[in-house]
PDB file of C-alpha atoms in Angstrom:
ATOM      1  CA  UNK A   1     135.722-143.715  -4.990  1.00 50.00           C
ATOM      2  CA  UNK A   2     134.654-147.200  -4.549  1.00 56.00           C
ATOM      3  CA  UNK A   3     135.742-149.942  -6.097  1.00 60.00           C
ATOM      4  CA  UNK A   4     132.437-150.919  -8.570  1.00 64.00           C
ATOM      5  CA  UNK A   5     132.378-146.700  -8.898  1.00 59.00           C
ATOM      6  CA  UNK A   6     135.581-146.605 -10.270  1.00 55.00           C
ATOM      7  CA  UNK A   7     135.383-149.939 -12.399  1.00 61.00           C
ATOM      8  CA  UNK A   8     131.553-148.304 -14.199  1.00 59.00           C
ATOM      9  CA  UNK A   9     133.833-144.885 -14.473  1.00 54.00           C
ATOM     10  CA  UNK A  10     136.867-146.860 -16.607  1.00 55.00           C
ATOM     11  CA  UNK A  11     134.164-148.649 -18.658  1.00 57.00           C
ATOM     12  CA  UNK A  12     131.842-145.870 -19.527  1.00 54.00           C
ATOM     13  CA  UNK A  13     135.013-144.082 -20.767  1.00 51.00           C
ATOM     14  CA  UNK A  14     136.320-146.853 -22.488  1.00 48.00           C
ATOM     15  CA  UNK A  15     133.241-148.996 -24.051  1.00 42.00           C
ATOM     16  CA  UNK A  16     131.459-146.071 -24.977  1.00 41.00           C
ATOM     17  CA  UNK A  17     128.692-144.464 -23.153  1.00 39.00           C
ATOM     18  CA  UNK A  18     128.148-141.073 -24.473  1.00 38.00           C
ATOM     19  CA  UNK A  19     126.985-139.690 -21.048  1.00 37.00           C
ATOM     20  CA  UNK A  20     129.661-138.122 -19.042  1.00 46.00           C
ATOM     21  CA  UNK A  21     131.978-136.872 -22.076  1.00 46.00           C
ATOM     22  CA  UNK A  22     131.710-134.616 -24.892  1.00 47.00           C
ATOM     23  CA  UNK A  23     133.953-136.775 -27.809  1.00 48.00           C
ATOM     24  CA  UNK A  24     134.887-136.504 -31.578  1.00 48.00           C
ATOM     25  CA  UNK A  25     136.021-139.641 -33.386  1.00 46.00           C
ATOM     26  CA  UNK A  26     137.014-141.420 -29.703  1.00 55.00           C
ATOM     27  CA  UNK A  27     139.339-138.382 -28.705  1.00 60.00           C
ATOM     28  CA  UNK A  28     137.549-136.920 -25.707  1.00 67.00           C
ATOM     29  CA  UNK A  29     137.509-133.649 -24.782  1.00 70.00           C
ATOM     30  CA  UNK A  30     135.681-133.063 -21.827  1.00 70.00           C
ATOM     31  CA  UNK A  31     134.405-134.994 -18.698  1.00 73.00           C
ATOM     32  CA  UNK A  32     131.629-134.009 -16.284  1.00 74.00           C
ATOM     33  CA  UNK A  33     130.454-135.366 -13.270  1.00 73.00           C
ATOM     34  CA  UNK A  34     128.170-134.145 -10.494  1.00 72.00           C
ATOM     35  CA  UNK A  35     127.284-134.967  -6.612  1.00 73.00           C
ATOM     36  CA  UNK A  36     126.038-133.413  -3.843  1.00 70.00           C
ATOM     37  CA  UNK A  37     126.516-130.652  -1.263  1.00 73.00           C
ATOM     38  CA  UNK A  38     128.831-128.059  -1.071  1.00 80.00           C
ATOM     39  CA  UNK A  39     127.956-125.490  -4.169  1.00 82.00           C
ATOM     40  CA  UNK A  40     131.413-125.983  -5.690  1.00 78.00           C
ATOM     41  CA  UNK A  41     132.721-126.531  -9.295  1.00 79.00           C
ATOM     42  CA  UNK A  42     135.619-128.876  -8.795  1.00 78.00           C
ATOM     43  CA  UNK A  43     138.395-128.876 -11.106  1.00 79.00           C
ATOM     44  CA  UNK A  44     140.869-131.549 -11.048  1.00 73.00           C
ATOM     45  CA  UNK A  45     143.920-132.076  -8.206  1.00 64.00           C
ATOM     46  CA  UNK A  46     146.767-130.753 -10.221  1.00 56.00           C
ATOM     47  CA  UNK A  47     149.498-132.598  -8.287  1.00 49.00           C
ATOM     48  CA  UNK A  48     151.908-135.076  -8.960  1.00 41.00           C
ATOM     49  CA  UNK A  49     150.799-134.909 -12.455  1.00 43.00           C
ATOM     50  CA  UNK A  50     154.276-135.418 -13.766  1.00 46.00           C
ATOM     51  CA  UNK A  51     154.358-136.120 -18.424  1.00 46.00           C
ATOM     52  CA  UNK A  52     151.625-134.240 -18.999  1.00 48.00           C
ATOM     53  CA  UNK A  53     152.151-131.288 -21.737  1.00 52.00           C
ATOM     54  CA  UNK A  54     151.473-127.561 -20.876  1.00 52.00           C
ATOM     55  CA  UNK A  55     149.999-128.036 -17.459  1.00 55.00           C
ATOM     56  CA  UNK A  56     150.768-124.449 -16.300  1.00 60.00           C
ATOM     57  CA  UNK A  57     148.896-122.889 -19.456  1.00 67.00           C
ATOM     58  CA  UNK A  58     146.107-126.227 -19.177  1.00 70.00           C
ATOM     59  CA  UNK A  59     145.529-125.246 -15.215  1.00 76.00           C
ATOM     60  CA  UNK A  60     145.013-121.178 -16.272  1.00 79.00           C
ATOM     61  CA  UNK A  61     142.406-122.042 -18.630  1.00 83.00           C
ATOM     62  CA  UNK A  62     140.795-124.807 -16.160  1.00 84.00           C
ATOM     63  CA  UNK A  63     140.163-122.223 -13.912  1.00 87.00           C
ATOM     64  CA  UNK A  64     138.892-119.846 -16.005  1.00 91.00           C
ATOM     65  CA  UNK A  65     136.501-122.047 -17.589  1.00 91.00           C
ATOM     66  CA  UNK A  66     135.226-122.764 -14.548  1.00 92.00           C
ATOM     67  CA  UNK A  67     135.311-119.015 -13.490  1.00 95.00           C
ATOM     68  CA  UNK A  68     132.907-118.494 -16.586  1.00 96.00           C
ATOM     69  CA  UNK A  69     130.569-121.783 -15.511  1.00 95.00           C
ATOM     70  CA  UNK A  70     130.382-120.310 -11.690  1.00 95.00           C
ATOM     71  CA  UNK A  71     129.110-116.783 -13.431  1.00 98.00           C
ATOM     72  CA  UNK A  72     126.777-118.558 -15.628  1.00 97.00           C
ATOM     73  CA  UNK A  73     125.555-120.208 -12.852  1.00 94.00           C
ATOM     74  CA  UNK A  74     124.911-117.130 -10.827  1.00 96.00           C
ATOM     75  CA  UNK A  75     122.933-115.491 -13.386  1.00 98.00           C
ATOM     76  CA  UNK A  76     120.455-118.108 -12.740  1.00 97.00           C
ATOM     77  CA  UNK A  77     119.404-117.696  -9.422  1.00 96.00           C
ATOM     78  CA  UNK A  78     122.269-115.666  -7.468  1.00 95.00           C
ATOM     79  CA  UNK A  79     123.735-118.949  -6.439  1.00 93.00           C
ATOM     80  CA  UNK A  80     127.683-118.497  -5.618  1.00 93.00           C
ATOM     81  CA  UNK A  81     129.922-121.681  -6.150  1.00 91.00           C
ATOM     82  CA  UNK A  82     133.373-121.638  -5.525  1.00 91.00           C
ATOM     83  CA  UNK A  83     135.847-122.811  -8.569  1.00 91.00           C
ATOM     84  CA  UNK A  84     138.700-124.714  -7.341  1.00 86.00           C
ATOM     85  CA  UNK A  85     140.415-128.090  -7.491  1.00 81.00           C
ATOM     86  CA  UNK A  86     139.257-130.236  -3.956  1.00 80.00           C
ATOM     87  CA  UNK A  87     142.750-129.378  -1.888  1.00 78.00           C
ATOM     88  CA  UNK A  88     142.216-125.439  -2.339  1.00 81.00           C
ATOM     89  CA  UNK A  89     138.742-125.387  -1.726  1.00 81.00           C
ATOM     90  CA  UNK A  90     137.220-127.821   0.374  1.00 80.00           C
ATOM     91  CA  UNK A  91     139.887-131.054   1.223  1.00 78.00           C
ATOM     92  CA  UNK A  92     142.881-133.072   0.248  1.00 78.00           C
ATOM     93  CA  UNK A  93     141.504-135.999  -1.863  1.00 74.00           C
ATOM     94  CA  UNK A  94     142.596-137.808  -5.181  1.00 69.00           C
ATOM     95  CA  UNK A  95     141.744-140.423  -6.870  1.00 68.00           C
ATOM     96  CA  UNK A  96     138.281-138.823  -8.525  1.00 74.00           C
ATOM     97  CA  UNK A  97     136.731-139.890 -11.780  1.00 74.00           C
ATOM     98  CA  UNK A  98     138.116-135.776 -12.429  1.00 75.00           C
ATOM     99  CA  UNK A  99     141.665-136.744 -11.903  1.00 73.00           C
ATOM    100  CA  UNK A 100     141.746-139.948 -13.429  1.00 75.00           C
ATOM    101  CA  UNK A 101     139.942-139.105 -16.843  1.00 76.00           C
ATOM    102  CA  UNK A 102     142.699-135.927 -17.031  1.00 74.00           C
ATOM    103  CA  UNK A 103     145.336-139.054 -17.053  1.00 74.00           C
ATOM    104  CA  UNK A 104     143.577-140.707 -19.295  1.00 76.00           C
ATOM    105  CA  UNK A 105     143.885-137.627 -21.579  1.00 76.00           C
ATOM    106  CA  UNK A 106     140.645-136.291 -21.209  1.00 77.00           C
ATOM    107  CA  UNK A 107     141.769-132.066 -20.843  1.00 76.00           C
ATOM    108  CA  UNK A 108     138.794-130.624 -19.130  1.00 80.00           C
ATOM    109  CA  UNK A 109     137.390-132.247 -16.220  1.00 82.00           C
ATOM    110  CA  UNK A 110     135.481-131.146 -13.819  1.00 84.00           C
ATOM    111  CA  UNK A 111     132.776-132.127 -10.966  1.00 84.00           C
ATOM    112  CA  UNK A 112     129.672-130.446  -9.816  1.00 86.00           C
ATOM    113  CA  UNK A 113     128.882-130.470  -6.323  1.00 84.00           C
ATOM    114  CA  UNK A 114     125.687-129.287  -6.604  1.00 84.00           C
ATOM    115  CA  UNK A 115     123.233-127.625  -4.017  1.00 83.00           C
ATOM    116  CA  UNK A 116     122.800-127.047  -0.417  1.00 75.00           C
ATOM    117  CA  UNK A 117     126.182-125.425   0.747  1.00 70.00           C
ATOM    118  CA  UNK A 118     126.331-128.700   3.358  1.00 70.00           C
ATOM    119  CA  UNK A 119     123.835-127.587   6.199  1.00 78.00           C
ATOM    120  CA  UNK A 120     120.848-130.160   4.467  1.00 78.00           C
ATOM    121  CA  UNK A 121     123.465-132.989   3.470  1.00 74.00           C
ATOM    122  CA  UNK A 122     121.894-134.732   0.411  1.00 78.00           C
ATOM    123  CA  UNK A 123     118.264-134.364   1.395  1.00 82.00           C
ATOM    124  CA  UNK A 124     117.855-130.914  -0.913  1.00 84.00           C
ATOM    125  CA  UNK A 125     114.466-129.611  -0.277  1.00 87.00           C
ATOM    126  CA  UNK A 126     111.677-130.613  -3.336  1.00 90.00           C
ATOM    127  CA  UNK A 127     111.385-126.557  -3.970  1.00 92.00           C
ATOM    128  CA  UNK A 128     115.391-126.620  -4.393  1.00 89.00           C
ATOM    129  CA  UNK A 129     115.427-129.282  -7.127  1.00 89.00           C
ATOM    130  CA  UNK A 130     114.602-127.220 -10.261  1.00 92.00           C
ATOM    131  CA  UNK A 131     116.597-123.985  -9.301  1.00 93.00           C
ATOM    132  CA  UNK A 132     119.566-126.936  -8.901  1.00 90.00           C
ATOM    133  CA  UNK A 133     118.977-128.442 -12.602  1.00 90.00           C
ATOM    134  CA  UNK A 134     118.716-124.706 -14.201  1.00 93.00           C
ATOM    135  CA  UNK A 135     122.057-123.511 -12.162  1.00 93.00           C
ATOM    136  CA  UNK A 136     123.708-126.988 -13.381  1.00 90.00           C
ATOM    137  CA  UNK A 137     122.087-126.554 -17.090  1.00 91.00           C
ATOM    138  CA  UNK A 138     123.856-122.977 -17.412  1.00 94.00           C
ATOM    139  CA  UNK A 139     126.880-123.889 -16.085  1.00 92.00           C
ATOM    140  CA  UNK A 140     127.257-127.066 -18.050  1.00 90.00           C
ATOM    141  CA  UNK A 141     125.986-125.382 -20.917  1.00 91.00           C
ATOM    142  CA  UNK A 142     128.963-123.138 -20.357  1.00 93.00           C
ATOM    143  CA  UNK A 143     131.879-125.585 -20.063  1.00 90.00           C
ATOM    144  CA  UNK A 144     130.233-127.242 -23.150  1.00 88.00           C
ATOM    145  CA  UNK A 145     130.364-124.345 -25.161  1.00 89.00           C
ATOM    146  CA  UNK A 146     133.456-123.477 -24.750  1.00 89.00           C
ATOM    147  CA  UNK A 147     135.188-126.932 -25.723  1.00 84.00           C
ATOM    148  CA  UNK A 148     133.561-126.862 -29.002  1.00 80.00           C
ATOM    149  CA  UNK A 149     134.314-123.471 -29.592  1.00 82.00           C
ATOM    150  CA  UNK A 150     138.090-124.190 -29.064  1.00 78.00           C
ATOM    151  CA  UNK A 151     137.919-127.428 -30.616  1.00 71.00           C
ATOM    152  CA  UNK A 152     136.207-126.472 -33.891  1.00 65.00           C
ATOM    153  CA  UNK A 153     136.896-122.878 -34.599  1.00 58.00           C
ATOM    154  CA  UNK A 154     133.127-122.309 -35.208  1.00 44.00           C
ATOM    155  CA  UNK A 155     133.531-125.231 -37.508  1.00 42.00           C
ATOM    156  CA  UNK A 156     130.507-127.493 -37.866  1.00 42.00           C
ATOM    157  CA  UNK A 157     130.881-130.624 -36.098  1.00 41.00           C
ATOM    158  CA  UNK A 158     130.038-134.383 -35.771  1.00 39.00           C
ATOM    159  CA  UNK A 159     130.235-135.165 -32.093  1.00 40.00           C
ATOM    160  CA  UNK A 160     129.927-138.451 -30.465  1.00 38.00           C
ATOM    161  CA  UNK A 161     127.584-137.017 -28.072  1.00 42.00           C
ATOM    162  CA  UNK A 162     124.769-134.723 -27.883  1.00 44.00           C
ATOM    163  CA  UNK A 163     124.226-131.510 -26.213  1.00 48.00           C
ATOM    164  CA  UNK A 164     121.364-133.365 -24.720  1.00 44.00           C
ATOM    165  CA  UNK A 165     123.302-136.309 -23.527  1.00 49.00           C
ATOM    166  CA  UNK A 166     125.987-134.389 -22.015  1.00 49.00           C
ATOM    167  CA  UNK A 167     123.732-132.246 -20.195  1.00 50.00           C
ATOM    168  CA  UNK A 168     121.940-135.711 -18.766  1.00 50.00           C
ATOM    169  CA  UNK A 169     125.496-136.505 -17.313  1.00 49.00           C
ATOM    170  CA  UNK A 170     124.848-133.726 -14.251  1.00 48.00           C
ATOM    171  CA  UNK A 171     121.212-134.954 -13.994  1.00 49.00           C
ATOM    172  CA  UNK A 172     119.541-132.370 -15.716  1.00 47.00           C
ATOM    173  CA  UNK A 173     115.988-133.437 -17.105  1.00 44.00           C
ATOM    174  CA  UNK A 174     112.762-131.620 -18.481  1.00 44.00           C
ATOM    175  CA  UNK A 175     114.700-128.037 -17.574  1.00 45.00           C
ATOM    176  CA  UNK A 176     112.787-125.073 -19.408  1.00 43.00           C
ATOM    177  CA  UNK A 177     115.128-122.117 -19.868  1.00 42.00           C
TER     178      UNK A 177
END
């Protein structure tokens, strides 16, 4: 990530904006982020991740929260994305907005690399765009879900962000389900 990416990551987590995390009273609980190609649902490195509590239960549920995202997503439209964190499925890296909000104590986080599977780059076809926003709705939707229903026990809640606003964090807009 580059350095001005990184510095608008810190500060949207930090000063506020209510657009990549799902949050109650300034404790956040989830952090989503999407780019382009590879149809993948990137959880977060997992290494060197030394003084954090319960990672071997935390990294079980990751992955099956994603699991559950990837099948909402294929319900959509048949589209298959891989569930992983970037070393097992696609390449070494670190330093992601994923990784760095888990340090920060954010316990889900995960990125959305959204359609084609590479062969188009970031030039998705127009007829692609709205099949992309419904698959990233559903699976968003699904990640979402499933944090408040841990956090609040069915409870009802106060958040510090919308369904709405979370779901504009992986660029979904004007999606009719």
């Amino acid at each position: 990530m580059s350095k001005s990416k990184t510095s608008r990551k810190k500060d949207s987590v930090f000063l506020g904006e209510k657009l990549t995390r799902f949050s109650v009273s300034n404790h956040h609980l989830l952090a989503i982020g999407g780019i382009a190609f590879k149809d993948t649902l990137l959880s977060m490195y997992f290494y060197g991740l030394k003084g954090l509590s319960d990672e071997g239960c935390f990294l079980v549920r990751q992955m099956e929260v994603g699991q559950g995202a990837a099948e909402a997503i294929r319900k959509v439209h048949g589209k298959i994305y891989r569930v992983g964190s970037s070393p097992d499925i696609l390449y070494p890296n670190s330093g992601s907005s994923r990784d760095w909000a888990r340090i920060q104590g954010i316990p889900m986080t995960y990125t959305f690399e959204l359609r084609d599977n590479g062969t188009l780059g970031f030039l998705l076809p127009e007829d692609q765009i709205q099949p992309t926003c419904e698959e990233a709705y559903s699976g968003a939707l699904h990640i979402i879900t499933y944090t408040h229903d841990k956090t609040f026990n069915g409870a009802i809640a106060v958040t510090g962000a919308t369904l709405w606003s979370m779901l504009l964090a992986v660029g979904v807009t004007r999606v009719t389900m």
